[in-house]
Coordinates of C-alpha atoms in Angstrom, one line a residue:
Chain F
X1 CA 94.7 98.4 115.4
X2 CA 95.7 100.8 112.6
X3 CA 99.1 100.3 111.1
X4 CA 101.8 102.2 109.1
X5 CA 102.6 99.9 106.2
X6 CA 105.8 99.9 104.3
X7 CA 107.0 98.2 101.2
X8 CA 109.0 96.7 100.0
X9 CA 110.4 95.0 103.4
X10 CA 113.8 94.6 101.8
X11 CA 115.3 96.1 98.8
X12 CA 118.7 95.3 97.2
X13 CA 120.1 97.9 94.7
X14 CA 123.2 98.6 92.7
X15 CA 125.2 101.6 93.7
X16 CA 124.1 104.6 91.6
X17 CA 120.6 103.5 91.2
X18 CA 117.4 105.3 92.3
X19 CA 115.1 103.7 94.9
X20 CA 111.7 104.5 96.1
X21 CA 110.5 103.4 99.4
X22 CA 106.9 103.4 100.0
X23 CA 104.7 104.0 103.0
X24 CA 101.0 104.1 103.7
X25 CA 100.4 106.0 106.9
X26 CA 97.4 105.9 109.1
X27 CA 94.5 107.3 107.3
X28 CA 93.6 110.1 109.8
X29 CA 97.0 111.0 110.6
X30 CA 98.3 114.4 109.4
X31 CA 102.0 114.4 110.0
X32 CA 104.4 111.9 108.3
X33 CA 108.1 111.3 108.9
X34 CA 111.0 109.1 107.7
X35 CA 113.8 107.9 110.0
X36 CA 116.7 105.8 109.2
X37 CA 118.8 103.3 111.4
X38 CA 122.2 102.3 110.1
X39 CA 122.8 98.8 111.4
X40 CA 123.8 99.1 115.2
X41 CA 123.5 102.9 115.2
X42 CA 120.9 105.2 116.5
X43 CA 117.6 106.1 114.8
X44 CA 118.0 109.2 113.0
X45 CA 115.5 111.9 111.7
X46 CA 115.4 112.5 108.1
X47 CA 112.3 114.6 107.3
X48 CA 108.8 115.6 108.5
X49 CA 106.0 116.4 106.0
X50 CA 102.7 118.1 106.6
X51 CA 100.2 119.7 104.3
X52 CA 102.0 118.5 101.2
X53 CA 105.2 120.1 102.3
X54 CA 108.4 119.5 104.0
X55 CA 108.1 121.0 107.5
X56 CA 111.7 119.9 108.7
X57 CA 114.4 118.1 107.5
X58 CA 117.9 117.0 109.0
X59 CA 121.4 117.6 107.4
X60 CA 121.2 114.1 106.2
X61 CA 118.3 114.9 103.9
X62 CA 120.2 116.5 101.2
X63 CA 119.5 116.9 97.4
X64 CA 119.9 113.0 97.2
X65 CA 116.5 112.5 98.8
X66 CA 113.1 113.7 98.1
X67 CA 109.6 112.9 99.6
X68 CA 106.2 113.0 98.0
X69 CA 102.6 112.1 98.8
X70 CA 101.5 111.3 95.2
X71 CA 97.9 110.6 96.2
X72 CA 95.9 110.4 99.4
X73 CA 97.3 107.6 100.9
X74 CA 100.9 106.9 99.8
X75 CA 104.0 108.7 101.2
X76 CA 107.3 107.9 99.4
X77 CA 111.0 108.4 100.0
X78 CA 113.2 108.7 96.9
X79 CA 117.0 108.2 97.1
X80 CA 118.8 109.1 94.0
X81 CA 122.2 107.8 93.0
X82 CA 122.4 105.5 96.0
X83 CA 125.8 105.0 97.8
X84 CA 127.0 102.2 100.0
X85 CA 126.5 104.3 103.0
X86 CA 122.8 104.7 102.3
X87 CA 122.6 101.1 103.3
X88 CA 120.1 101.2 106.5
X89 CA 116.7 100.3 107.7
X90 CA 114.2 103.3 106.7
X91 CA 111.3 103.7 108.8
X92 CA 108.2 105.8 108.1
X93 CA 106.0 107.2 110.9
X94 CA 103.0 109.1 111.1
X95 CA 101.1 111.1 113.9
X96 CA 97.7 112.4 114.2
X97 CA 98.6 115.6 115.8
X98 CA 101.6 117.5 116.9
X99 CA 102.7 117.9 120.5
X100 CA 102.2 115.2 123.2
X101 CA 101.4 112.4 121.0
X102 CA 103.3 109.4 120.2
X103 CA 104.3 108.2 116.7
X104 CA 103.1 105.0 114.7
X105 CA 106.1 103.6 113.0
X106 CA 106.1 101.1 110.2
X107 CA 108.1 97.9 110.3
X108 CA 110.7 99.4 108.0
X109 CA 112.4 98.9 104.6
X110 CA 115.9 97.4 104.9
X111 CA 118.0 98.9 102.0
X112 CA 121.1 97.2 100.9
X113 CA 123.2 99.0 98.4
X114 CA 125.8 96.8 96.7
Chain I
X1 CA 126.3 112.9 126.9
X2 CA 124.2 113.5 123.8
X3 CA 120.5 114.0 123.7
X4 CA 118.5 110.8 124.7
X5 CA 121.3 108.6 125.8
X6 CA 120.3 105.4 127.5
X7 CA 122.2 103.2 130.1
X8 CA 122.8 100.5 130.6
X9 CA 123.7 99.7 126.9
X10 CA 123.0 96.0 127.6
X11 CA 120.8 94.4 130.4
X12 CA 120.4 90.8 131.0
X13 CA 118.2 89.5 133.8
X14 CA 116.0 86.5 134.8
X15 CA 112.5 86.2 133.9
X16 CA 110.3 87.6 136.6
X17 CA 112.7 90.2 137.7
X18 CA 112.3 93.9 137.1
X19 CA 114.3 95.9 134.5
X20 CA 115.2 99.4 134.8
X21 CA 116.7 101.6 132.1
X22 CA 117.8 105.1 132.3
X23 CA 117.7 107.9 129.8
X24 CA 119.6 111.3 130.0
X25 CA 119.2 114.4 127.7
X26 CA 120.6 117.8 127.3
X27 CA 118.2 120.3 126.1
X28 CA 114.6 121.3 127.3
X29 CA 111.7 119.1 126.3
X30 CA 107.8 119.1 126.1
X31 CA 107.8 115.3 126.4
X32 CA 110.0 112.3 126.4
X33 CA 108.8 109.0 124.8
X34 CA 110.0 105.3 125.2
X35 CA 109.9 102.9 122.2
X36 CA 110.6 99.2 122.1
X37 CA 112.2 97.6 118.9
X38 CA 112.3 93.8 118.4
X39 CA 115.2 92.6 116.4
X40 CA 114.9 93.7 112.9
X41 CA 111.5 95.1 113.4
X42 CA 109.9 98.6 113.6
X43 CA 109.7 100.8 116.7
X44 CA 106.7 100.5 118.8
X45 CA 105.5 103.4 121.0
X46 CA 105.3 102.4 124.6
X47 CA 104.6 105.4 126.6
X48 CA 105.0 109.3 126.6
X49 CA 105.4 111.5 129.6
X50 CA 105.1 115.2 129.6
X51 CA 107.4 117.6 130.9
X52 CA 105.1 118.5 133.8
X53 CA 104.7 115.0 134.7
X54 CA 106.8 113.1 137.1
X55 CA 105.6 109.5 136.8
X56 CA 103.4 107.6 134.5
X57 CA 102.2 104.0 134.5
X58 CA 101.0 101.8 131.7
X59 CA 100.6 98.2 132.7
X60 CA 103.9 96.8 133.8
X61 CA 105.6 100.0 132.7
X62 CA 106.5 102.9 135.0
X63 CA 108.2 105.9 133.7
X64 CA 109.6 108.7 135.7
X65 CA 111.0 112.0 134.6
X66 CA 113.1 114.4 136.4
X67 CA 113.5 117.6 134.4
X68 CA 115.9 119.1 136.9
X69 CA 118.2 116.3 136.1
X70 CA 117.2 115.9 132.7
X71 CA 116.7 112.1 133.1
X72 CA 114.0 109.6 132.8
X73 CA 113.8 105.9 133.7
X74 CA 111.7 103.1 132.3
X75 CA 110.7 100.4 134.8
X76 CA 109.5 97.0 133.5
X77 CA 108.1 94.9 136.3
X78 CA 107.8 91.1 136.4
X79 CA 109.7 90.7 133.2
X80 CA 108.7 88.1 130.6
X81 CA 110.7 86.5 127.7
X82 CA 108.8 88.5 125.3
X83 CA 110.0 91.7 126.8
X84 CA 113.5 90.9 125.1
X85 CA 114.1 93.7 122.9
X86 CA 115.8 97.1 122.5
X87 CA 114.5 100.1 124.3
X88 CA 114.9 103.6 123.2
X89 CA 114.1 106.9 124.6
X90 CA 113.4 109.8 122.4
X91 CA 112.9 113.5 123.0
X92 CA 111.3 116.2 121.0
X93 CA 113.9 118.5 119.8
X94 CA 111.2 120.3 118.0
X95 CA 107.6 119.9 117.3
X96 CA 108.1 117.6 114.5
X97 CA 111.5 115.8 115.2
X98 CA 112.4 113.2 117.7
X99 CA 115.8 112.5 118.9
X100 CA 116.5 109.0 119.7
X101 CA 119.2 107.6 122.1
X102 CA 121.5 104.5 121.3
X103 CA 119.1 102.4 123.3
X104 CA 119.3 99.5 125.8
X105 CA 119.4 95.8 124.8
X106 CA 117.3 94.1 127.2
X107 CA 117.5 90.2 127.4
X108 CA 115.2 88.3 129.5
X109 CA 116.5 84.8 130.3
X110 CA 114.1 82.1 131.1

């Protein structure tokens, strides 16, 4: 069954550093998303991406964050000047179409900012 | 309650019993989805029910939706140890945004 692949599975970074989280969505999916889950809390929407543009973003997704689809397969989330409170699981997801279709999530990247 | 709130927060049952989890939401929806998350892992899509549907089945899963009460339930029949996980409902706040609840931690005791 097709999968959404995320790398790395775990990233430890110093506060203030930049990190790039990588995702390979399912090849025929058109819509891509990033969500995060702080330990013990809800899964929170960060951003959705379609046709090489951000289509929707949450208030969490401020200037510290950016997304990119650098080639035909990868979808990245960049976090600049990381803060302790950025520590969380970051999940990439993709969907084939909009509307009444479920998402396929990756296994996540656990980001620890120290 | 907030969009997509589940109850109970935790549920512990014996293997073979049925598990029922509930979800309430506040705004109008096009669909409601249920996801499972094993500890420290990603979210796995279980089932989607459209706003014009009242009940849906998938294997041992049964989902109901009551749009008049803005609530949904997930029933897992004949539970197995492998069903131990957290279960989340998610509603489509917009076409490209899901809002998740806090989840129900389900423990199946052998």
